[in-house]
Coordinates of C-alpha atoms in Angstrom, one line a residue:
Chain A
X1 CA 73.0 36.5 30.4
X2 CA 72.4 39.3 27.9
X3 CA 75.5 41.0 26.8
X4 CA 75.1 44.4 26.8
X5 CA 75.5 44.6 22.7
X6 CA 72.6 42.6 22.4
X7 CA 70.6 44.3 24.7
X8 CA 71.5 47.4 22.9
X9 CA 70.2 46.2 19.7
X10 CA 66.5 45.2 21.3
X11 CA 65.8 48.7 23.1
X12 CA 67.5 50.3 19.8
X13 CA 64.8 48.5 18.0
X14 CA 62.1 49.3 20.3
X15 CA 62.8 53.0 20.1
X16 CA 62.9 52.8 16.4
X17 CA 59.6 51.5 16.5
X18 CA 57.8 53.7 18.9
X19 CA 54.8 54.6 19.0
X20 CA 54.3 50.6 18.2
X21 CA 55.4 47.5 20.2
X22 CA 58.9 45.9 18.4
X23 CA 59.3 42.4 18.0
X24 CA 62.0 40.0 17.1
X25 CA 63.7 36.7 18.7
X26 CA 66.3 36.7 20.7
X27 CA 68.9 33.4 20.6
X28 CA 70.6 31.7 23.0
X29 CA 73.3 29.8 23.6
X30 CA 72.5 27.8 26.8
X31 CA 72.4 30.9 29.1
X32 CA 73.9 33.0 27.1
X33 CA 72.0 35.5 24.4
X34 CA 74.4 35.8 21.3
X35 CA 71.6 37.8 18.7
X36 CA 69.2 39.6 18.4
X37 CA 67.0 39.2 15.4
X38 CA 64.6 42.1 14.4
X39 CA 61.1 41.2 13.0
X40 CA 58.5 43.1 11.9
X41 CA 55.0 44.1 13.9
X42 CA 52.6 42.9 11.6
X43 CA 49.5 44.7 13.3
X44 CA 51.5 47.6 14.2
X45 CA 50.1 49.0 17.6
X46 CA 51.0 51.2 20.5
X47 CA 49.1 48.1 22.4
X48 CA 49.6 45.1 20.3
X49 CA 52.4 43.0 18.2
X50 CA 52.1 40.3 15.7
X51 CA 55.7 39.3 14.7
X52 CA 56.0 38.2 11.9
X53 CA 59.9 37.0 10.3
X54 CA 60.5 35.8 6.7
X55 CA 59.3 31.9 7.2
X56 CA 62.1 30.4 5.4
X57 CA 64.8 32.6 7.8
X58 CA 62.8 31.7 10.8
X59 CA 62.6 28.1 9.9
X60 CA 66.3 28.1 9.4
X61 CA 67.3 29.7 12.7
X62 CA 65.0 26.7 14.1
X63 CA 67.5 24.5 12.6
X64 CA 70.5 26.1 14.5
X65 CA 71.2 24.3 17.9
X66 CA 69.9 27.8 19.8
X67 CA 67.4 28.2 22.1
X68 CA 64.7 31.0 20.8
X69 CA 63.2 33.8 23.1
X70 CA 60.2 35.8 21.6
X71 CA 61.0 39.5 22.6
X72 CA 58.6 42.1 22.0
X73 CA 58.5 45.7 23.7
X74 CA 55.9 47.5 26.1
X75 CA 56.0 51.0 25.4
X76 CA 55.4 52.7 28.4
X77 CA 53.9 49.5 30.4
X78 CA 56.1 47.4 33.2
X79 CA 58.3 44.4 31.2
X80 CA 55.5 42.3 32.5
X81 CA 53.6 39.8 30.9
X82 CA 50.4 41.8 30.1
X83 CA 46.7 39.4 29.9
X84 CA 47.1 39.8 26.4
X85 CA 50.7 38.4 26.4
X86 CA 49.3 35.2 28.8
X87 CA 45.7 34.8 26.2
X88 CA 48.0 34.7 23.3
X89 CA 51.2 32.3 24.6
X90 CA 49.9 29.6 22.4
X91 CA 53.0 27.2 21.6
X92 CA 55.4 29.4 23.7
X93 CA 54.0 28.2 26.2
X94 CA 57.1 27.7 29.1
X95 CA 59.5 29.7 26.4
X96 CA 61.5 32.2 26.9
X97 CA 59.4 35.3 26.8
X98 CA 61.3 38.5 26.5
X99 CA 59.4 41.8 27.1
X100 CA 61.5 45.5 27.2
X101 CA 60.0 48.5 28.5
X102 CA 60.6 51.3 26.5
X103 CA 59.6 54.3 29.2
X104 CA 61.0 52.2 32.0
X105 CA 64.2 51.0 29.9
X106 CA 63.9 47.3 31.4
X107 CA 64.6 44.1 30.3
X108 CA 62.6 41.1 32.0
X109 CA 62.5 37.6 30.8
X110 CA 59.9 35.4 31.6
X111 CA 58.4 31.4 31.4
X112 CA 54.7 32.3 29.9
X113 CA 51.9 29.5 30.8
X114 CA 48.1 30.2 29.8
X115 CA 47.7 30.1 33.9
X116 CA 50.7 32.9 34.6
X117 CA 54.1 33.5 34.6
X118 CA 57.2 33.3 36.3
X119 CA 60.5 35.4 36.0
X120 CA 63.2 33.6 34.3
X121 CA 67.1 34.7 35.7
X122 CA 68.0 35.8 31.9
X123 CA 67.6 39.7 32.2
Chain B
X1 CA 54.9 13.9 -0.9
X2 CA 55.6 17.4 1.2
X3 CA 58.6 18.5 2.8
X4 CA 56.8 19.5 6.1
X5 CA 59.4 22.3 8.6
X6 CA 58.7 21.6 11.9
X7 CA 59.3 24.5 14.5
X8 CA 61.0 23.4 17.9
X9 CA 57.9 24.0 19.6
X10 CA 56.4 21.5 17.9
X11 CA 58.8 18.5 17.8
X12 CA 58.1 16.8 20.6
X13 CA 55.1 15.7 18.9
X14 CA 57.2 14.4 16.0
X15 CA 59.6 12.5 18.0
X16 CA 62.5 15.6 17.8
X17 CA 62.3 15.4 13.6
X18 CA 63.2 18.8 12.2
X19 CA 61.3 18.2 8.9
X20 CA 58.7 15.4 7.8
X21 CA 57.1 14.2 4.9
X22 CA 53.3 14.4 4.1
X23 CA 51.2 13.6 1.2
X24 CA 48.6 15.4 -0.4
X25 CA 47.7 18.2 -3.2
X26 CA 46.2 20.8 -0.8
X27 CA 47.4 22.2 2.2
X28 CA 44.2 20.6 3.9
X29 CA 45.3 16.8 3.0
X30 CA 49.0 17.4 3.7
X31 CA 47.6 18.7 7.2
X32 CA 45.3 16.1 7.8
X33 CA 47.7 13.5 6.5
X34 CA 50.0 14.7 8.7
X35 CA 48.2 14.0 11.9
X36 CA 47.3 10.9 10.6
X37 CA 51.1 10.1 10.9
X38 CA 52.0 12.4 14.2
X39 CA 48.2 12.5 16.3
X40 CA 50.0 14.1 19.3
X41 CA 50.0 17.4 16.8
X42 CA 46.0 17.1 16.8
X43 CA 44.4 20.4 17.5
X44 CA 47.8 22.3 17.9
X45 CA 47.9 22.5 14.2
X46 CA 44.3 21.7 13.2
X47 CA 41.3 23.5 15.2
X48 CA 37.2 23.1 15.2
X49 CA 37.9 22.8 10.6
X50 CA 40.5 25.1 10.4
X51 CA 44.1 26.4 11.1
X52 CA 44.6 26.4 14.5
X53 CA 44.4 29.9 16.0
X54 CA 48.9 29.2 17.7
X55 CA 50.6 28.3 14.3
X56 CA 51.0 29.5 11.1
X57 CA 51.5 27.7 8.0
X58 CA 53.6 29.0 4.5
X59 CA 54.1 27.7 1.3
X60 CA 56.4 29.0 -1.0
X61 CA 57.2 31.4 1.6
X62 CA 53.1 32.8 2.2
X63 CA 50.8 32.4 5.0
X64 CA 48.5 30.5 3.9
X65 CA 45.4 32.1 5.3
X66 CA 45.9 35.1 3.0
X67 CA 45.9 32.7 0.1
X68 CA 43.1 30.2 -0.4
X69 CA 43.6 28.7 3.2
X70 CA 43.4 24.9 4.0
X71 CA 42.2 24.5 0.4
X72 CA 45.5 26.3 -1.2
X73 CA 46.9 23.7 -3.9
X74 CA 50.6 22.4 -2.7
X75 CA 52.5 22.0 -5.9
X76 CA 54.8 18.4 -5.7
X77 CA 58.3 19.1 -4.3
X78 CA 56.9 22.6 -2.5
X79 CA 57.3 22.4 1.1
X80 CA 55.2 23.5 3.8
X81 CA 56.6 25.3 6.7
X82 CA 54.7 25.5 10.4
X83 CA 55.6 28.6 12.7
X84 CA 54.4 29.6 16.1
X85 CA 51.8 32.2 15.4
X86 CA 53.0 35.1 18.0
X87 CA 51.4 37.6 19.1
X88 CA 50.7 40.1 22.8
X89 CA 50.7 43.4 23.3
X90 CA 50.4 45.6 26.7
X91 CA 47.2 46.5 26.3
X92 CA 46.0 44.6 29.6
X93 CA 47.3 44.4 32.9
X94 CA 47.6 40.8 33.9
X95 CA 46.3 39.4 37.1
X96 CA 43.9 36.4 37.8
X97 CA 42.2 38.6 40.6
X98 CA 40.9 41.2 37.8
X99 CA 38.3 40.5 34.9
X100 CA 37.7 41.9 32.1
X101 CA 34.1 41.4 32.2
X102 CA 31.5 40.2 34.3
X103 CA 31.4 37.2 31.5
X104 CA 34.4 36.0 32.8
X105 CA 33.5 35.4 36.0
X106 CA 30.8 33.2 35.2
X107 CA 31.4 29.2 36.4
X108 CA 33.9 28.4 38.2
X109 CA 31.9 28.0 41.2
X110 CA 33.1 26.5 44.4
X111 CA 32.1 23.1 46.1
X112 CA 31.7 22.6 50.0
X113 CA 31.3 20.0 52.2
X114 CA 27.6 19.7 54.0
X115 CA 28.9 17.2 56.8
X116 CA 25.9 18.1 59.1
X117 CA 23.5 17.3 55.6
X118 CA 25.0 14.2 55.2
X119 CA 23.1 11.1 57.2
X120 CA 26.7 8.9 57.6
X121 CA 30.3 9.9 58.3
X122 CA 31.0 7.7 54.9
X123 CA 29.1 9.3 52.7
X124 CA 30.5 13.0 51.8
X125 CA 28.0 14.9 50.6
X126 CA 29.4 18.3 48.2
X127 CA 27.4 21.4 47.1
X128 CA 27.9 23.0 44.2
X129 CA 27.1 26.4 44.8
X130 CA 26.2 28.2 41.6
X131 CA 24.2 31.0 43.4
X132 CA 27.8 32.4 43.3
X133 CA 27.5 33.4 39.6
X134 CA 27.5 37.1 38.9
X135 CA 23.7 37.2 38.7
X136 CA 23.3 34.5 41.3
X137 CA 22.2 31.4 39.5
X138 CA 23.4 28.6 37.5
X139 CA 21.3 30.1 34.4
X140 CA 24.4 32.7 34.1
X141 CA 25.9 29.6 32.5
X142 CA 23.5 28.7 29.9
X143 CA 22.6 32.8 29.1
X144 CA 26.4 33.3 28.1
X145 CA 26.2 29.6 26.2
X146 CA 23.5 30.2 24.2
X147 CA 23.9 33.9 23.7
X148 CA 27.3 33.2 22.0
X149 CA 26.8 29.8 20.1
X150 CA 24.3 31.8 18.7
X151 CA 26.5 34.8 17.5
X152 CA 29.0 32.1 16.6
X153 CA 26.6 30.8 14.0
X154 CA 25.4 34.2 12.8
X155 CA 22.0 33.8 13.9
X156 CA 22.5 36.3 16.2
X157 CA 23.3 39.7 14.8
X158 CA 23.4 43.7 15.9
X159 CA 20.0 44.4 15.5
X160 CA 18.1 41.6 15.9
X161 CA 16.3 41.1 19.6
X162 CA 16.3 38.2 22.2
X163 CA 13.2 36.6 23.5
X164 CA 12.8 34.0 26.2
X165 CA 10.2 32.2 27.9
X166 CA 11.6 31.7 31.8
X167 CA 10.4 31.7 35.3
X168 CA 12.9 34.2 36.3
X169 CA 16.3 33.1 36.5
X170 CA 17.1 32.2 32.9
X171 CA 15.6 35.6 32.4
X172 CA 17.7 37.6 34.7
X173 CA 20.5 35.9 33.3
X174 CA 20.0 36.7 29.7
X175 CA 19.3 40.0 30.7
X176 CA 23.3 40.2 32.1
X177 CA 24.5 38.9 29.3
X178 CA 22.2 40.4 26.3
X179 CA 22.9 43.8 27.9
X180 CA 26.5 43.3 28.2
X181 CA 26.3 42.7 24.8
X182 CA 24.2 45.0 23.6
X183 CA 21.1 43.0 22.5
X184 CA 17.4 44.0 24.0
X185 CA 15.2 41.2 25.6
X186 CA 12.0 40.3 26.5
X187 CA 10.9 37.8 29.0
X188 CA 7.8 35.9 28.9
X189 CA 7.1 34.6 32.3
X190 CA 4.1 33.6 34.6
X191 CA 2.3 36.4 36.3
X192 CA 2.6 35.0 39.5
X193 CA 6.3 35.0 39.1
X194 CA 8.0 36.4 42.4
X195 CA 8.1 40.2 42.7
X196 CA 11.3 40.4 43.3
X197 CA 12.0 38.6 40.1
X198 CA 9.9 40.9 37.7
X199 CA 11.9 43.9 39.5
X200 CA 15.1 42.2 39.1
X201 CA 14.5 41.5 35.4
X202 CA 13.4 45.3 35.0
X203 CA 16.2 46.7 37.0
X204 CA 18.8 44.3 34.5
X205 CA 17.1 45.9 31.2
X206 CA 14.7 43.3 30.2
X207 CA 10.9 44.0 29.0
X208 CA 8.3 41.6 30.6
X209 CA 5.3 40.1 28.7
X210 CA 3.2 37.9 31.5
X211 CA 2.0 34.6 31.1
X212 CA -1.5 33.4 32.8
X213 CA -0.4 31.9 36.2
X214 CA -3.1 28.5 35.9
X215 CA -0.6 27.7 32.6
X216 CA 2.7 28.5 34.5
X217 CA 5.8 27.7 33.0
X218 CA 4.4 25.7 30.3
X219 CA 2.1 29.0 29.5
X220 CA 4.7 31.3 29.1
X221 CA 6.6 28.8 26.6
X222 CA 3.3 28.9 24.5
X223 CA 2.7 32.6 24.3
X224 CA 6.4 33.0 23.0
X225 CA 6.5 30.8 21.1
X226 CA 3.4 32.4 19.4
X227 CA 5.0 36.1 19.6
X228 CA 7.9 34.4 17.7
X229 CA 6.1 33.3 15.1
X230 CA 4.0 35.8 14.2
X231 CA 7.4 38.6 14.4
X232 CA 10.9 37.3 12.4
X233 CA 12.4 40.2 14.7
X234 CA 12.9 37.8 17.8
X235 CA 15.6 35.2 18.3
X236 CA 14.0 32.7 21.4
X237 CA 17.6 31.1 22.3
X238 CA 14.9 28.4 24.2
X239 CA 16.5 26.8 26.8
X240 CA 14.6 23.5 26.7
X241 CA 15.3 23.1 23.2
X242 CA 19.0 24.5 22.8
X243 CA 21.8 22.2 22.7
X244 CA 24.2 24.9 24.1
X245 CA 22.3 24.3 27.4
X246 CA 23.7 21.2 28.2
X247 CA 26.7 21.9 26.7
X248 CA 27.3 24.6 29.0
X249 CA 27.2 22.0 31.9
X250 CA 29.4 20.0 30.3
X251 CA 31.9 22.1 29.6
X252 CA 31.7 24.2 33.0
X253 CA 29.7 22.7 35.5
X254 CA 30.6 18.9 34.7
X255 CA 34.2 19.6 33.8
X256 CA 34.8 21.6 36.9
X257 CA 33.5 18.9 39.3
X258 CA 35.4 16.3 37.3
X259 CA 38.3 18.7 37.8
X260 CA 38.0 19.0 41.4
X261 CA 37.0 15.5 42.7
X262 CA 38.8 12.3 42.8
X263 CA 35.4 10.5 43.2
X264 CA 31.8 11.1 42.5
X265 CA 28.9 8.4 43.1
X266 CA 25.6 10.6 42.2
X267 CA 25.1 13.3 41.1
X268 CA 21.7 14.9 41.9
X269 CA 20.2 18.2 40.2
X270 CA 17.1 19.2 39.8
X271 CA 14.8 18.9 37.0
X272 CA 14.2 21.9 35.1
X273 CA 15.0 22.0 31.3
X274 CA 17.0 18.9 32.3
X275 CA 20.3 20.9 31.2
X276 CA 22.5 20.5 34.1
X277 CA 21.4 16.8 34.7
X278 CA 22.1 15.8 30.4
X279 CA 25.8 17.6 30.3
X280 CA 27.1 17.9 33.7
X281 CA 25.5 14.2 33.7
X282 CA 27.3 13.3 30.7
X283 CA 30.9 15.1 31.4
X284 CA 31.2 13.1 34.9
X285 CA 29.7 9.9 33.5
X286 CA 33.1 10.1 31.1
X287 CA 35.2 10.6 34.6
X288 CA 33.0 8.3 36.6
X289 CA 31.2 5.5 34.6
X290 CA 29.3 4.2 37.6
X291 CA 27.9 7.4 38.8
X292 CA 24.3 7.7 39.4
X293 CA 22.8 10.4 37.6
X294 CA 19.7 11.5 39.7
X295 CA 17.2 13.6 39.1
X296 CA 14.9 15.5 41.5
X297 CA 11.5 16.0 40.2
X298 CA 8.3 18.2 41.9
X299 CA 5.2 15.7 42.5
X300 CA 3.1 16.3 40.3
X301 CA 0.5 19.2 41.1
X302 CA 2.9 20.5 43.4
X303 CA 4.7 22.7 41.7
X304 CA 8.8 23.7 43.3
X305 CA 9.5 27.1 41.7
X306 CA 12.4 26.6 39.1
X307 CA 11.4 23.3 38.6
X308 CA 9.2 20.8 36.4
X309 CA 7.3 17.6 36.5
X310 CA 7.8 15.8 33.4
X311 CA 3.8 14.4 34.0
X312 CA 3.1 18.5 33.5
X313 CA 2.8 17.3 29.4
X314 CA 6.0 18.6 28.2
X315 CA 9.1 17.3 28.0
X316 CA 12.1 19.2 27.1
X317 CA 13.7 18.3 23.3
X318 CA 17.6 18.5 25.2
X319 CA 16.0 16.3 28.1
X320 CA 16.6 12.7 27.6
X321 CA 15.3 10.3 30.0
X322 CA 17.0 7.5 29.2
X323 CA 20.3 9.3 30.4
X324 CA 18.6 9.9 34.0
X325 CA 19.6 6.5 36.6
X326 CA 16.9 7.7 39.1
X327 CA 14.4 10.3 39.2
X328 CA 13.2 10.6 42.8
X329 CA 10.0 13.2 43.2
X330 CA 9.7 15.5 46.1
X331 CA 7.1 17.9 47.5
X332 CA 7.3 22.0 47.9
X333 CA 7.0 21.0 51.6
X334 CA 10.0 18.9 51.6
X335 CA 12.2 21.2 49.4
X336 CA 11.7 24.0 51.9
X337 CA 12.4 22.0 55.1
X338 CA 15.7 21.1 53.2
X339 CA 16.5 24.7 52.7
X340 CA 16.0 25.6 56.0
X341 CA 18.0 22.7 57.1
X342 CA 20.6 23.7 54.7
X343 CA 20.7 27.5 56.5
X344 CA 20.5 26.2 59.5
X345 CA 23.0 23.5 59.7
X346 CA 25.5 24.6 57.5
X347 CA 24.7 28.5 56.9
X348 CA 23.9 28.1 53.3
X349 CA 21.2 30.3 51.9
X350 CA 19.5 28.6 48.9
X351 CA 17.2 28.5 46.8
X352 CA 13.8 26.2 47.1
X353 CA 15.4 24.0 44.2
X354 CA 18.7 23.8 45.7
X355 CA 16.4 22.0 48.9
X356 CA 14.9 19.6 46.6
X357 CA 18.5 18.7 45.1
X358 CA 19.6 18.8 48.7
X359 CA 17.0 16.7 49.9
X360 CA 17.1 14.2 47.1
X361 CA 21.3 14.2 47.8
X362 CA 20.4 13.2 51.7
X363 CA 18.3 10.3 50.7
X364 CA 20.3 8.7 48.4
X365 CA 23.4 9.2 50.5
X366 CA 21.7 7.3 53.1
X367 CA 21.3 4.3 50.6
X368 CA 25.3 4.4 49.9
X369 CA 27.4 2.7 52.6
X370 CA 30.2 4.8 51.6
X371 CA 31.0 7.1 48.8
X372 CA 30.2 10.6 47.5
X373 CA 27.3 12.9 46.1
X374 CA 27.5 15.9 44.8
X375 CA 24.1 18.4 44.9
X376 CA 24.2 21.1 42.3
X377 CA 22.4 24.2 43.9
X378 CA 21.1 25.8 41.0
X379 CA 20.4 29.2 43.2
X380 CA 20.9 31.6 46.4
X381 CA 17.7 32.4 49.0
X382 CA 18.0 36.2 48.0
X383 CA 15.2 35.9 45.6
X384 CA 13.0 34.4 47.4
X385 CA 12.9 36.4 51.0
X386 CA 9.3 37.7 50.2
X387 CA 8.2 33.7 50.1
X388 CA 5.9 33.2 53.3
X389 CA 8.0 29.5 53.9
X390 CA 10.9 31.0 55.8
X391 CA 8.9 31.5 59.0
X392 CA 6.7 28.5 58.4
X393 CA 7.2 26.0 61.6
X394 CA 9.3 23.1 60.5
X395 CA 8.4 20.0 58.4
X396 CA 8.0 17.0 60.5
X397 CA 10.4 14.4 59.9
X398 CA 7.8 11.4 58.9
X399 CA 6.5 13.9 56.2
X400 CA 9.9 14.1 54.2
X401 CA 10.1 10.5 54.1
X402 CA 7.0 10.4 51.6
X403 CA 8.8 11.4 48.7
X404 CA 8.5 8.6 45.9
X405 CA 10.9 7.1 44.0
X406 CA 10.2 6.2 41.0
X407 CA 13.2 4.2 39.8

């Protein structure tokens, strides 16, 4: 579940972004998301995100007993996993994978393998 | 020793620990050091000498690929954090029926069954069809191999053009992938090369310089081999000699029958620059130590288009012998009764080498009581329709049993 507060605070960021892709994790408390933490789009693109967080802070909230959801925005493309997103799933792999569609104002969630994807009940 | 923060994406590998400790005084021996201690973090952290492409690593708060990389100096008592290096974007649709390129769609070919090839119901003979490539050869392979282990190493730049001495496939090949990439190529090849094939190269982009037909495929190596010297303009990627051949074969064709098949007992392929038989040879020995590695090799004089005698005088540099369990010769006449057989018993349209691997895979299938072979068919028919064999009345059955073995 994503309460609506925090669901708020990822399309707010996305729109503050625009024309780029946002970025941030998103952490959960078994099913439930309690915060959304903004990071910044290193190679900022209409097409593209990088996220980068402070290392130390991200470290840190890898210390916390939360599970971690990498969320990024498409801006005008479906919440799905784009080729990009699968090429570049790296150690996500089977994560959380959090995509929100700024034109389409959806939130999908998703489990990200370098062979596909499949929805994850979160959104 | 260095405080090492490990993300949780990475802990399985260091038994659940949120931090470990790792010695050394640059970010290269900590690393190195570090999978001394934990292996299962191997390439996810370290990648062909460098950071791996997935994770980032900080000191003092920096990535340190904008500072001196894996030779940055870790001061005692820093510590070195590892992050998931995350990135995407929605600039592609997804989808494993669309391809970015025709590149991509190269290997990956299919195997089928030939049960009416095959002499015994306990011997399975597979095909390996790599006329399904986009330019419909196994050459497709090695072109894209070559072509961008060369770029890799910066000997292939903007600018500079490709030249390649081929009797046609290997050409047409090259031309796909030079053109997708924006380099020009010329082929040296013999004159009495196919029709079809000069056109084909043409039609693809390619410039053709023609080789006297008495030298054939050994001629046309000479002459560019002599253009190459005498102009510093040309890069000759050279098949015969370029590792990246075999290596092609053992990361795609090899891997992929490794991938697919519980069992292999021989492999046969035919001899050409001996690329397919070294890597995919190699790749499925590591799966299947007993295989037999089997090579199928014209008679001498009797040339099999796409292939070469080794008693010709020339043996390819990547080609090594020693690495071949049989070589078993066969004639023109008995490759094309094989690739009639094959279109007419299991509606397979090959090439005249995939007959000689075919007819090489029937013979030593009849020597196994049970087991499997697997025949790489290095090419489709399509090339070939203006050949005069295709109507030619059929090969009788005592001639096909003249081919020699040799060992």
């Amino acid at each position: 579940m994503i309460p609506a507060a925090v669901r708020a605070a990822i399309a707010d960021h996305a729109r503050a972004e625009l024309p780029n892709e946002a970025c941030g994790l998103l952490l959960l408390d078994g099913d439930e998301a309690v915060e959304y933490v903004p990071g910044e789009n290193a190679s900022p693109s209409p097409y593209f995100f990088e996220l980068r967080l402070d290392p130390v802070v991200w470290a840190d909230i890898g210390d916390r007993d939360l599970e971690q959801a990498v969320v990024h925005s498409h801006v005008s493309a479906p919440p799905r996993p784009s080729r990009t997103d699968v090429e570049r799933i790296g150690l996500w792999r089977g994560r959380p994978y959090v995509i929100y569609s700024v034109r389409l104002e959806e939130l999908a969630a998703w489990r990200v393998s370098p062979d596909g994807y499949e929805p994850l009940p979160l959104a | 020793m260095t405080v090492v923060r490990i993300p949780p994406t990475l802990r399985n590998e260091v038994g659940g620990a949120r931090q470990v400790e790792a010695s050394g005084s640059t970010v290269r021996e900590v690393l190195d050091d570090l999978v001394e201690r934990h292996p299962a973090l191997g390439d996810q952290i370290l990648a062909d000498g460098g950071i791996a492409p997935f994770v980032n690593v900080y000191l003092g708060g920096e990535d340190v690929r904008t500072m001196d990389g894996l030779d940055t100096a870790v001061p005692d008592g820093e510590t070195v954090i590892l992050l998931p290096a995350m990135a995407g974007g929605s600039s592609q649709p997804w989808s494993p029926a669309v391809a970015r390129s025709l590149l991509d769609l190269i290997g990956q070919t299919p195997l089928v069954e030939l049960p009416r090839i095959s002499p015994k119901e306990s011997v399975t003979i597979y095909a390996k069809l790599e006329g399904q490539n986009p330019t419909g050869s196994i050459k497709d392979r090695v072109a894209k191999s070559m072509i961008e282990a060369a770029e890799a190493s910066g000997e292939l730049e903007p600018g500079r053009a490709l030249l390649e001495p081929t009797s046609g496939n290997t050409g047409i090949s090259l031309a796909l992938v030079a053109s997708l990439k924006g380099y020009p190529l010329t082929c040296v090849l013999p004159e009495n090369a196919t029709e079809e094939r000069k056109r084909l190269l043409r039609l693809y982009g390619a410039d053709i310089v023609l080789s006297p037909a008495s030298e054939g495929s050994n001629g046309a190596v000479r002459l560019a081999l002599e253009m190459a010297e005498s102009d510093p303009r040309w890069f000759v990627p050279f098949q015969y000699a370029n590792e990246a051949n075999p290596r092609a074969h053992y990361e795609g064709t090899g891997a992929e029958i490794a991938a697919a098949l519980d069992r292999v007992d021989v492999l046969v392929a035919g001899l050409g620059t001996g690329g397919t038989l070294m890597g995919a040879g190699e790749r499925l020995r590591e799966t299947f130590p007993d295989i037999v590695v089997a090579a199928a090799e014209p008679l001498p004089g009797d040339p099999v288009m796409g292939l070469r005698s080794l008693d010709d005088g020339y043996v390819p540099p990547i080609l090594d012998v020693s690495r071949l369990d049989r070589k078993v010769l066969v004639s023109n006449e008995e490759s094309v009764a094989a690739v009639r057989e094959l279109l007419r018993l299991e509606g397979i349209l090959g090439g005249v080498s995939a007959g000689a691997a075919v007819h090489v895979a029937r013979r030593l299938a009849a020597e196994l009581d049970e087991g499997v072979v697997v025949a790489i068919l290095a090419d489709g028919g399509w090339k070939y329709l203006s050949a005069d064999f295709w109507d030619a009345p059929e090969a009788g059955v005592e001639k096909s049993m003249e081919s020699t073995v040799w060992w």
